[in-house]
CSV table of C-alpha atoms and ligand atoms in Angstrom, one decimal:
chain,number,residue,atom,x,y,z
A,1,UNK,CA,-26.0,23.1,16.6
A,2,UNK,CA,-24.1,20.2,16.0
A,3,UNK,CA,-21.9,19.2,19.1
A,4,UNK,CA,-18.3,18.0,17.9
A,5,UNK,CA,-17.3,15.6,20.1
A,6,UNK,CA,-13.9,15.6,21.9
A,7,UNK,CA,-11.4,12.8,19.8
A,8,UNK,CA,-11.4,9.7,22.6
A,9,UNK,CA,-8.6,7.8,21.1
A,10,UNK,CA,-5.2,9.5,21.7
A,11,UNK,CA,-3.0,8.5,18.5
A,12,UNK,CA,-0.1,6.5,20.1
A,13,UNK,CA,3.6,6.4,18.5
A,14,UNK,CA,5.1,4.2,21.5
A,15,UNK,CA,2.7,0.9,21.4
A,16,UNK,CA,4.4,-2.3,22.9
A,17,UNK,CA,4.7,-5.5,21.2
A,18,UNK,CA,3.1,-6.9,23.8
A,19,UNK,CA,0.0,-4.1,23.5
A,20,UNK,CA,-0.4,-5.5,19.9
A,21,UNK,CA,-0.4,-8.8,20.5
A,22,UNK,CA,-3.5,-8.8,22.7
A,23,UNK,CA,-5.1,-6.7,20.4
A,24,UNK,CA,-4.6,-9.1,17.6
A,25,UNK,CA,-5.7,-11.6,19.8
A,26,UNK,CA,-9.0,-10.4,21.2
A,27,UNK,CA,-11.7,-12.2,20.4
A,28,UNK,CA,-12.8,-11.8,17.2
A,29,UNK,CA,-16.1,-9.3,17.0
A,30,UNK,CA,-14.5,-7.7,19.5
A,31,UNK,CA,-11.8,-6.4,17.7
A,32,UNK,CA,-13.9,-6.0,15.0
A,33,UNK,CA,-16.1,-3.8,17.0
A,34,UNK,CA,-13.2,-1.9,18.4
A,35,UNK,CA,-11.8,-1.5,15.0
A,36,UNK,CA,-14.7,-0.2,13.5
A,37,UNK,CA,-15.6,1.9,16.2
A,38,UNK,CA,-11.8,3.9,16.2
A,39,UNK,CA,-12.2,4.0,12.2
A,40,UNK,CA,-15.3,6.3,12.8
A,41,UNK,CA,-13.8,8.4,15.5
A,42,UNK,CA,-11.2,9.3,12.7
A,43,UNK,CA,-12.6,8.7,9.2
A,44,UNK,CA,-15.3,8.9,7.1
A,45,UNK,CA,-16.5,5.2,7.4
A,46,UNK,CA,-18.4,5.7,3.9
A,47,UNK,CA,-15.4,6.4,2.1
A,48,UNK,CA,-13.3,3.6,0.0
A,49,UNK,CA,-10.1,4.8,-1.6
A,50,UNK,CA,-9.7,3.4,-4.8
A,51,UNK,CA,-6.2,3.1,-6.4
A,52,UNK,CA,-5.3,1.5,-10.0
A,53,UNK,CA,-1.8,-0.4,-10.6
A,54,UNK,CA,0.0,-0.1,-13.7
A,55,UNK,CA,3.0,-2.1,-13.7
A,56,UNK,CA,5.2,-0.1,-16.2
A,57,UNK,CA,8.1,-2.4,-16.0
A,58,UNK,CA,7.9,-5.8,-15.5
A,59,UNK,CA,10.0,-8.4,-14.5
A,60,UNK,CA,13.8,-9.6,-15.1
A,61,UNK,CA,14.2,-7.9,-11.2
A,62,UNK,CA,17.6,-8.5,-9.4
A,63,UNK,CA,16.6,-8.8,-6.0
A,64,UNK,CA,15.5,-12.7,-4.3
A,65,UNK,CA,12.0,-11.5,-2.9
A,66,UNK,CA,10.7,-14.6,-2.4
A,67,UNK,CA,7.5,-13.7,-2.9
A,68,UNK,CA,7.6,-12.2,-6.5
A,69,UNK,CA,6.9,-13.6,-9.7
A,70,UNK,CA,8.5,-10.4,-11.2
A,71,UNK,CA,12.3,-11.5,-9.7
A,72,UNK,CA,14.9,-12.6,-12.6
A,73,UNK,CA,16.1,-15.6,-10.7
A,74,UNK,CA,12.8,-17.7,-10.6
A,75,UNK,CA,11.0,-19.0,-13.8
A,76,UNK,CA,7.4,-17.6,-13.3
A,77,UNK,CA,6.5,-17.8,-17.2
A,78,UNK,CA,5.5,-13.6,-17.0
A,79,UNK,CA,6.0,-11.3,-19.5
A,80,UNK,CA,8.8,-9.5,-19.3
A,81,UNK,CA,8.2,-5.3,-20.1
A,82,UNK,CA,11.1,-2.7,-20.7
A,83,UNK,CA,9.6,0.4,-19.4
A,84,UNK,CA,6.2,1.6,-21.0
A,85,UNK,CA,6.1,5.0,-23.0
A,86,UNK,CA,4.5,8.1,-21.4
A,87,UNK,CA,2.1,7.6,-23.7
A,88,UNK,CA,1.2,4.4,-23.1
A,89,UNK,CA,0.9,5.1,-19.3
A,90,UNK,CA,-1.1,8.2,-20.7
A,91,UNK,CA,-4.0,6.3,-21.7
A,92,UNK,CA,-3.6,3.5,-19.1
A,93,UNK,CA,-4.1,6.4,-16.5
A,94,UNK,CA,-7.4,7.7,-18.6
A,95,UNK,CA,-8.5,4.2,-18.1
A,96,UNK,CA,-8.3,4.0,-14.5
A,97,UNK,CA,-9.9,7.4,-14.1
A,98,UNK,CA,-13.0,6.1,-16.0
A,99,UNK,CA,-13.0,3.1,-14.1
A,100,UNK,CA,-13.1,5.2,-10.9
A,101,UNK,CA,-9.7,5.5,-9.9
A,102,UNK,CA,-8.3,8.6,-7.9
A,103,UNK,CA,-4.6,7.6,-7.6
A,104,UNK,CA,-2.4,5.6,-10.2
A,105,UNK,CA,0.0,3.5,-8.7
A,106,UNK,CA,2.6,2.9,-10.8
A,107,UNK,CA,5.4,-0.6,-10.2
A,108,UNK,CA,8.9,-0.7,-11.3
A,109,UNK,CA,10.3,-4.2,-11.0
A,110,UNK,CA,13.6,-2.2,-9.7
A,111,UNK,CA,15.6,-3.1,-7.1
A,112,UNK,CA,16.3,0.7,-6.9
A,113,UNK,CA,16.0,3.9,-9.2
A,114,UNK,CA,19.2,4.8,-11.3
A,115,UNK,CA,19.9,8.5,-12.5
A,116,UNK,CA,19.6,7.4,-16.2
A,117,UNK,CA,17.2,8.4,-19.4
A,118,UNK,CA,14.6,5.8,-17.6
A,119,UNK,CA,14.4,7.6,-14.5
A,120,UNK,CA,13.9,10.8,-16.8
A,121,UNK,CA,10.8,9.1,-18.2
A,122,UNK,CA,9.5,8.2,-15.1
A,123,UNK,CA,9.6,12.1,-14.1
A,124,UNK,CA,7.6,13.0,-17.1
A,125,UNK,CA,4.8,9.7,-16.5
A,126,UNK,CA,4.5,11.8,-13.0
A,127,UNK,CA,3.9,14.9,-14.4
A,128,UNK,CA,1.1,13.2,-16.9
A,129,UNK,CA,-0.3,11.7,-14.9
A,130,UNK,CA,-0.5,14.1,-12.1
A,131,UNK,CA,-2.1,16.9,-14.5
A,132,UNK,CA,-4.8,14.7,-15.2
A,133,UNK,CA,-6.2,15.0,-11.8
A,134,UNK,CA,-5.2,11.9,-10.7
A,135,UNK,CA,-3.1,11.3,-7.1
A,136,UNK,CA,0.2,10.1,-8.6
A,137,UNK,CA,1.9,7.4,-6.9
A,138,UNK,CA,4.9,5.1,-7.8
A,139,UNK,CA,7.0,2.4,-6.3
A,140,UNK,CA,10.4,1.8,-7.8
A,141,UNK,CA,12.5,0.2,-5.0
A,142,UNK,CA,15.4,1.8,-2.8
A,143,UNK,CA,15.3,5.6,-3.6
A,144,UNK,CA,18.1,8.5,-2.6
A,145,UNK,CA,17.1,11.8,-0.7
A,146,UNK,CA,17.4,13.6,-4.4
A,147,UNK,CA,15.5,10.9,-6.6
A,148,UNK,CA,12.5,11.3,-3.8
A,149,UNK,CA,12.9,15.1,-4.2
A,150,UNK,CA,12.9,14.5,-8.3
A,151,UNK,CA,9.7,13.0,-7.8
A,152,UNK,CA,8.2,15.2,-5.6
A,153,UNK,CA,9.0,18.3,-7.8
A,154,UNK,CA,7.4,16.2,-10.9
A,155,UNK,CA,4.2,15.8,-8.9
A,156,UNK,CA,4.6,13.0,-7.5
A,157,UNK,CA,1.5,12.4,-4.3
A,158,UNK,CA,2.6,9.6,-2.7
A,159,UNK,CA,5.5,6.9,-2.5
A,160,UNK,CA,4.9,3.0,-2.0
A,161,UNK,CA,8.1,1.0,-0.1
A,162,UNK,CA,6.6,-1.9,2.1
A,163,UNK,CA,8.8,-3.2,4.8
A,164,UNK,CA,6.7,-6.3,4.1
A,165,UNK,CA,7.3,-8.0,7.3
A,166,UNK,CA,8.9,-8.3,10.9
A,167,UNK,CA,13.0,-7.6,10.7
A,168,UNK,CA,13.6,-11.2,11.5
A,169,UNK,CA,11.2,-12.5,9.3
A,170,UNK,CA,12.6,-10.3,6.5
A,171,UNK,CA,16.2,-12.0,6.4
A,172,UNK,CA,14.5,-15.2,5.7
A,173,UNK,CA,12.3,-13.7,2.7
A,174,UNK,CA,14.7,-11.6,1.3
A,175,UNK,CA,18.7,-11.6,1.1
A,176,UNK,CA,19.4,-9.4,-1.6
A,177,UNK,CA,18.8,-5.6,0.9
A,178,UNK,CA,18.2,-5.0,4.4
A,179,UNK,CA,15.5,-4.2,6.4
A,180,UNK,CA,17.4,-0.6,7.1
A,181,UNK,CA,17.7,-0.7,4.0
A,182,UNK,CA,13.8,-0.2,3.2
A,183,UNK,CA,13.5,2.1,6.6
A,184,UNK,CA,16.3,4.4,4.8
A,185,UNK,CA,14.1,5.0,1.6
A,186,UNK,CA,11.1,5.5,3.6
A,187,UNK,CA,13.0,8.3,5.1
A,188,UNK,CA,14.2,10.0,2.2
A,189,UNK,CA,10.5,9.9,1.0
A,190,UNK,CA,9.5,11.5,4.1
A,191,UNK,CA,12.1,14.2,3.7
A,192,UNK,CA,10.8,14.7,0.5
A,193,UNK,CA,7.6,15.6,1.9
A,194,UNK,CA,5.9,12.9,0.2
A,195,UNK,CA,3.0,10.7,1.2
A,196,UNK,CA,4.5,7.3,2.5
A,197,UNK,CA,2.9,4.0,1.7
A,198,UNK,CA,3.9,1.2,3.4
A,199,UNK,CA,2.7,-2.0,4.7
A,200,UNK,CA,3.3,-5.6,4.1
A,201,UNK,CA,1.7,-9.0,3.5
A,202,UNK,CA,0.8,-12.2,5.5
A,203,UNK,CA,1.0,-15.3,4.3
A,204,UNK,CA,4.8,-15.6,4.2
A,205,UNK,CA,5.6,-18.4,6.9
A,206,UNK,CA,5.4,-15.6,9.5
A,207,UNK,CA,4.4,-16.0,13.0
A,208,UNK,CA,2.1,-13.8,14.3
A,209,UNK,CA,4.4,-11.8,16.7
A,210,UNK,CA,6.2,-11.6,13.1
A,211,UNK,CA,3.1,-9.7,12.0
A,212,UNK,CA,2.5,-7.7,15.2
A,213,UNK,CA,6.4,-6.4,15.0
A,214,UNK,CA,5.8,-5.1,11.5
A,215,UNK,CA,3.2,-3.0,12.7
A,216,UNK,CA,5.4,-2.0,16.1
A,217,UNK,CA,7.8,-0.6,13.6
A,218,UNK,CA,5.6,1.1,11.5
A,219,UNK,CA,2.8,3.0,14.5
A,220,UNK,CA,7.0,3.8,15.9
A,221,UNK,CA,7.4,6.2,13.1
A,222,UNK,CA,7.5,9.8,14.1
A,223,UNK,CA,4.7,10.5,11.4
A,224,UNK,CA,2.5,7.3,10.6
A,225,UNK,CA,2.4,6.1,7.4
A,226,UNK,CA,-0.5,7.7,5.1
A,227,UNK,CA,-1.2,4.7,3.9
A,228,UNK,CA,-0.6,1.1,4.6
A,229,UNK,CA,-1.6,-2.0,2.2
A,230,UNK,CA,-2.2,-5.2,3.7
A,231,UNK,CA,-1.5,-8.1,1.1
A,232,UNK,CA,-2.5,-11.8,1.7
A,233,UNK,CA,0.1,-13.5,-0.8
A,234,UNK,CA,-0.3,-14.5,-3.5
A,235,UNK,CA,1.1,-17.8,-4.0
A,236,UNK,CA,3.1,-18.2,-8.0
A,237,UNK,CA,4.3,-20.8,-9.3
A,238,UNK,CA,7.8,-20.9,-9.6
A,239,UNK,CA,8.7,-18.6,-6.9
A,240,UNK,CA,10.3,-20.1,-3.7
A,241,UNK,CA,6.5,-19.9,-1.3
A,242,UNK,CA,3.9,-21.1,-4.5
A,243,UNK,CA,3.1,-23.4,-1.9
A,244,UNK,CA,2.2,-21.7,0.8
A,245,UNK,CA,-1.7,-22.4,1.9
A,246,UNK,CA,-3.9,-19.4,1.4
A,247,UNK,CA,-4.3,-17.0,4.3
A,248,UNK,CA,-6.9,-17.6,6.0
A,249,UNK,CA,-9.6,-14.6,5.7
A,250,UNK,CA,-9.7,-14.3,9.6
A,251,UNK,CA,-6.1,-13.4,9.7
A,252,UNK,CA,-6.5,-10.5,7.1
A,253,UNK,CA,-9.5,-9.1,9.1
A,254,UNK,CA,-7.3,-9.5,12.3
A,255,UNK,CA,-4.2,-8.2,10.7
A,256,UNK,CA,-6.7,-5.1,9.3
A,257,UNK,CA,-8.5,-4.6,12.7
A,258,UNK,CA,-5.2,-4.1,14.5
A,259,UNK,CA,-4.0,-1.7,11.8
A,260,UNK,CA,-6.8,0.6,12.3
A,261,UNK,CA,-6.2,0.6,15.9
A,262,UNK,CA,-2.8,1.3,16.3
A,263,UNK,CA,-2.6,3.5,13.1
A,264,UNK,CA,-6.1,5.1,13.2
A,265,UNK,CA,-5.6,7.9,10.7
A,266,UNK,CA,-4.1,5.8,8.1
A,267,UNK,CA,-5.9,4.6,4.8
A,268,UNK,CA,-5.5,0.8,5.5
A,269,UNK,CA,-5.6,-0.5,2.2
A,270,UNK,CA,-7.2,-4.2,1.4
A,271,UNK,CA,-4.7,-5.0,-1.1
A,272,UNK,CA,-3.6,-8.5,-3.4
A,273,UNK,CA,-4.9,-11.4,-2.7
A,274,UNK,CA,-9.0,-10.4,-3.0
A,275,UNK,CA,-9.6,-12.6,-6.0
A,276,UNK,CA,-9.2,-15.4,-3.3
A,277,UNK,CA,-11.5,-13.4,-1.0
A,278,UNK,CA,-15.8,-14.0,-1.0
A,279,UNK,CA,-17.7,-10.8,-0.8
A,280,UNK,CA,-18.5,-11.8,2.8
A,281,UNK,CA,-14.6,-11.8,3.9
A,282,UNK,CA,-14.6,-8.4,2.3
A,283,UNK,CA,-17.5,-7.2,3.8
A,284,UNK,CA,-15.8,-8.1,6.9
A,285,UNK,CA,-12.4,-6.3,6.1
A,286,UNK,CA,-14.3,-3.8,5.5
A,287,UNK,CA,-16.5,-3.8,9.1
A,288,UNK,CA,-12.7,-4.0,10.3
A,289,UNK,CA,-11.0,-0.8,9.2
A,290,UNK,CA,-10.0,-1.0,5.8
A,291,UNK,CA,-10.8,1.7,3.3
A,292,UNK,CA,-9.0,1.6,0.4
A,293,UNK,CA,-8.3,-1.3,-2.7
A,294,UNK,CA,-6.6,-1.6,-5.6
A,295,UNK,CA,-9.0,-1.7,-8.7
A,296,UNK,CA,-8.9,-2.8,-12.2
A,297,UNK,CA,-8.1,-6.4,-13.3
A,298,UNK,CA,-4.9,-6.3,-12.8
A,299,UNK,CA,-2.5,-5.8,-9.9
A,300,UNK,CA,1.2,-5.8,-11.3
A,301,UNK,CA,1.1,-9.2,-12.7
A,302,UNK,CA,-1.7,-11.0,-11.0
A,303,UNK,CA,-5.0,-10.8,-11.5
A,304,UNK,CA,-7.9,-8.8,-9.2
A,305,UNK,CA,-11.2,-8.2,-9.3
A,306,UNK,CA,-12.4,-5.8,-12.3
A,307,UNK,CA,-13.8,-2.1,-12.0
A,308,UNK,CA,-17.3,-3.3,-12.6
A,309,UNK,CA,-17.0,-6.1,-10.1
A,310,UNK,CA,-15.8,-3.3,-7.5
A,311,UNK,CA,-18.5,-0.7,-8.2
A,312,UNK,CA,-21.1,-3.4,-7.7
A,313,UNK,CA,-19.4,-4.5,-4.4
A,314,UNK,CA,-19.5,-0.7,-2.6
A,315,UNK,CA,-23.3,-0.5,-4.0
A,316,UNK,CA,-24.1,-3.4,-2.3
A,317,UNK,CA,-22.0,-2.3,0.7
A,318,UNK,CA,-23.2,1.4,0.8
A,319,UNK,CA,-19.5,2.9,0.1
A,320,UNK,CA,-18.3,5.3,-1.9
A,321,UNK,CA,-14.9,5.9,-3.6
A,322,UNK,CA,-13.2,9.1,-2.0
A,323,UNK,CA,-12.4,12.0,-4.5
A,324,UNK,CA,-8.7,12.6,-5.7
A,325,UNK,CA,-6.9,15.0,-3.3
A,326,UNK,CA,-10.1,15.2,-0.9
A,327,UNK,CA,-9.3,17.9,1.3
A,328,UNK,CA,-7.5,20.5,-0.4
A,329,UNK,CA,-8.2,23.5,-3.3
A,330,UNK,CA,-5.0,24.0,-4.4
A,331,UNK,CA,-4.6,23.6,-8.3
A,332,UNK,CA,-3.5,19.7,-8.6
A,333,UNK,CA,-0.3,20.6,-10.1
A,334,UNK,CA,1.0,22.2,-7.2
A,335,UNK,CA,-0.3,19.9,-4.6
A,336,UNK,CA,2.3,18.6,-1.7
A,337,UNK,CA,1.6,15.9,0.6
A,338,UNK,CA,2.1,18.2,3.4
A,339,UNK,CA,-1.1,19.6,2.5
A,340,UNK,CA,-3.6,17.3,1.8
A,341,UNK,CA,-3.3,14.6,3.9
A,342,UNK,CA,-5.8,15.4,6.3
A,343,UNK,CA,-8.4,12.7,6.2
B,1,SAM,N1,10.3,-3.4,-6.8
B,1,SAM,C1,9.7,-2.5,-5.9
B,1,SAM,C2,9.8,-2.9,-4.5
B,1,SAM,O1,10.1,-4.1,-4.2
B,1,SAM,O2,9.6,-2.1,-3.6
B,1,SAM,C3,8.2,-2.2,-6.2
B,1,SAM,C4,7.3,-3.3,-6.7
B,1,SAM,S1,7.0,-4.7,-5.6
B,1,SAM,C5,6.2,-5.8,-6.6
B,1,SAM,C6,5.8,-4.0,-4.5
B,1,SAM,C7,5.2,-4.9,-3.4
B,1,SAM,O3,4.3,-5.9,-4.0
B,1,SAM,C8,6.2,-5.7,-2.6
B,1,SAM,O4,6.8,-5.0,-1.6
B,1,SAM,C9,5.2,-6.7,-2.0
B,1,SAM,O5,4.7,-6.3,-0.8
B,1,SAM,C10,4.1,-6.8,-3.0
B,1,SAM,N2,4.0,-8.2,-3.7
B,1,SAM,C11,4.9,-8.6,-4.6
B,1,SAM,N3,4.6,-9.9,-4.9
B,1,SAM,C12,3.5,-10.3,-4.2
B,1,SAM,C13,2.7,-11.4,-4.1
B,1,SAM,N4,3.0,-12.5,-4.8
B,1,SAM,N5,1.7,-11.5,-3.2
B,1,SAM,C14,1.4,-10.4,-2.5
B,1,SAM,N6,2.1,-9.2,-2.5
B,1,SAM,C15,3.1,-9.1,-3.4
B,2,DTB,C1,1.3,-3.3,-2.5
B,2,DTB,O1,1.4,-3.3,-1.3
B,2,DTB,N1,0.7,-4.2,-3.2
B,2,DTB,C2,0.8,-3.9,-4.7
B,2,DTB,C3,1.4,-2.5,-4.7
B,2,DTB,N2,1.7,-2.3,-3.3
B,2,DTB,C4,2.6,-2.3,-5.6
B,2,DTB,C5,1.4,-5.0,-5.4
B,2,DTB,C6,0.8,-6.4,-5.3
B,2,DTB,C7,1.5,-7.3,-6.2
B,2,DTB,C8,0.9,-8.7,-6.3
B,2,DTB,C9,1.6,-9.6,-7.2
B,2,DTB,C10,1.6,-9.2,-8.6
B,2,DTB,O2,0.5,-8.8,-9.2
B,2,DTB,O3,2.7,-9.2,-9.3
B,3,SF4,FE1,12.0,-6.9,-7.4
B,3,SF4,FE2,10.2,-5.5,-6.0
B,3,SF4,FE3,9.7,-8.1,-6.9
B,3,SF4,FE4,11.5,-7.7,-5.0
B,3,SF4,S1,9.3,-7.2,-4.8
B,3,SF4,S2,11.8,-9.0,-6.8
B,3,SF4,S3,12.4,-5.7,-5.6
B,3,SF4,S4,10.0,-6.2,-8.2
């Protein structure tokens, strides 16, 4: 008979800044190794999420995210989108499921969601997409405690609202919200009883005890985050940091490692910025915790590494992308995050 053994790694809600920080800094195979070795004690190391993003309105934003080629205010040269028909997101989701997808993430270049015909739409793209089989998820901005519940009743699986950064760092990023602000809609998603998704991205101008508070704030929450994407920048031109140096790939297998530790449950998703990334660095984000990407060539208005590109990647790895709703046998229709998030 197999023996189960006892979990060794108590999940913690009260780490220290100070806690994280030395994890951060420990030398580097050892974190690796420590990493690695909590992501097995809670997870099926094997196992690679795989999302798709579909960017179904794009660009001509009003907020000052200095990162984002998608804001109004800077001249990034994209393609501006009113919002897609359902139909259109239809077949863009039958696309990701043949490319191996189990969850559509779909972007609204919103600062936040309006009760209007638009939202209306969106309710419907949910319901599409969600009786496809696929996991559902959308990030429109700042949300109310009804729009998350909208959402949820529509079939929506999960909810995507970084806080990007440390609350100091934040004001210097972004002027146009607040960091309770973000913390607010993450609630009302929570209430909702939807999966949260949140993370951030390095690369900024941030200090490292910038980096280590993000993650303070997010291992504080009474219920970690389900997921939480790590994004090296991705430097555009014409936004306020297209000059920012790339980040280095030891600080995304840091900044991954030290996920996984604090947050050991959580699908830590490698997220943009892999284009810029060799195999090897991946290999190693991989050795370090992560289990998830964004596939398909396209992120919201950069590009990323094609489906192909990925499946070759895992075969050569020896990982597999994890089943939609993995976990649960209710009918997909009437799935709530409550109920399948048990990894
Ligand atoms: N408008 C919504 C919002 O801000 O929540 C949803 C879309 S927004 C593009 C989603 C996330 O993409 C941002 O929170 C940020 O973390 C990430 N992002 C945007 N531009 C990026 C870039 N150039 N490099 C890396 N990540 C980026
Ligand atoms: C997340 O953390 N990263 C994704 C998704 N959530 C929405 C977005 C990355 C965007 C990169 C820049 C672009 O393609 O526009
Ligand atoms: Fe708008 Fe979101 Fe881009 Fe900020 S990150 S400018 S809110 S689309």
């Amino acid at each position: 008979m197999a023996i189960k053994l006892e979990s060794m790694t108590a999940i913690k809600h009260n780490w220290t800044v100070e806690e994280i920080l030395d994890i951060y800094n420990m030398p580097l195979l050892d974190l690796v190794y420590k990493a690695q070795t909590v992501h097995r004690e809670f997870n099926d190391a094997s196992e690679v999420q795989v999302s798709s993003l579909l960017s179904i309105k794009t660009g001509g934003c009003a907020e000052d995210c200095s990162y984002c080629p998608q804001a109004a205010r800077y001249n990034t040269g994209i393609e501006v989108h009113k919002l897609m028909t359902v139909n259109e997101v239809s077949e863009a989701a039958d696309k990701a499921k043949e490319g191996g997808a189990s969850r559509l993430c779909m972007g609204a270049a919103w600062r936040e969601v309006r009760d209007n015909r638009d939202f209306d739409r969106v309710l419907e793209m949910v319901k599409t997409v969600n009786e496809k089989g696929l996991e559902v998820c959308c990030t429109l901005g700042m949300l109310t405690e009804n729009q998350a519940q909208k959402l949820a009743d529509a079939g929506l699986y999960a909810y995507n609202h970084n806080l990007d950064t440390s609350e100091e760092s934040y004001k210097k990023i972004i002027t146009t919200r607040t960091y309770d602000d973000r913390l607010d809609t993450i609630k009302n998603v929570r209430k909702a009883k939807v999966s949260v998704c949140s993370g951030g991205i390095i690369g900024l101008g941030e200090t490292t005890e910038d980096r280590v508070k993000m993650l303070k704030t997010l291992s504080s929450m009474e219920v970690h985050p389900e997921s939480v994407p790590i994004n090296a920048l991705v430097p555009v031109a014409g936004t306020p940091l297209e000059d920012q140096p790339l980040v280095p790939i030891w600080d995304m297998v840091r900044m991954i490692a030290t996920t996984r530790i604090v947050i050991p449950k959580t699908v830590v998703r490698l997220s943009a910025g892999r284009t810029q990334m060799s195999l090897e660095g991946q290999a190693l984000c991989f050795m370090a915790g992560a289990n998830s990407i964004f596939a398909g060539d396209k992120l919201l208005t950069t590009p990323n590494p094609d489906f192909n590109t990925d499946m070759e990647m895992f075969k050569l790895f020896g990982l597999t992308p994890r089943k939609a709703f993995k976990g649960t046998t209710q009918p997909v229709s009437k799935i709530k995050a409550e109920t399948v998030e048990s990894i």
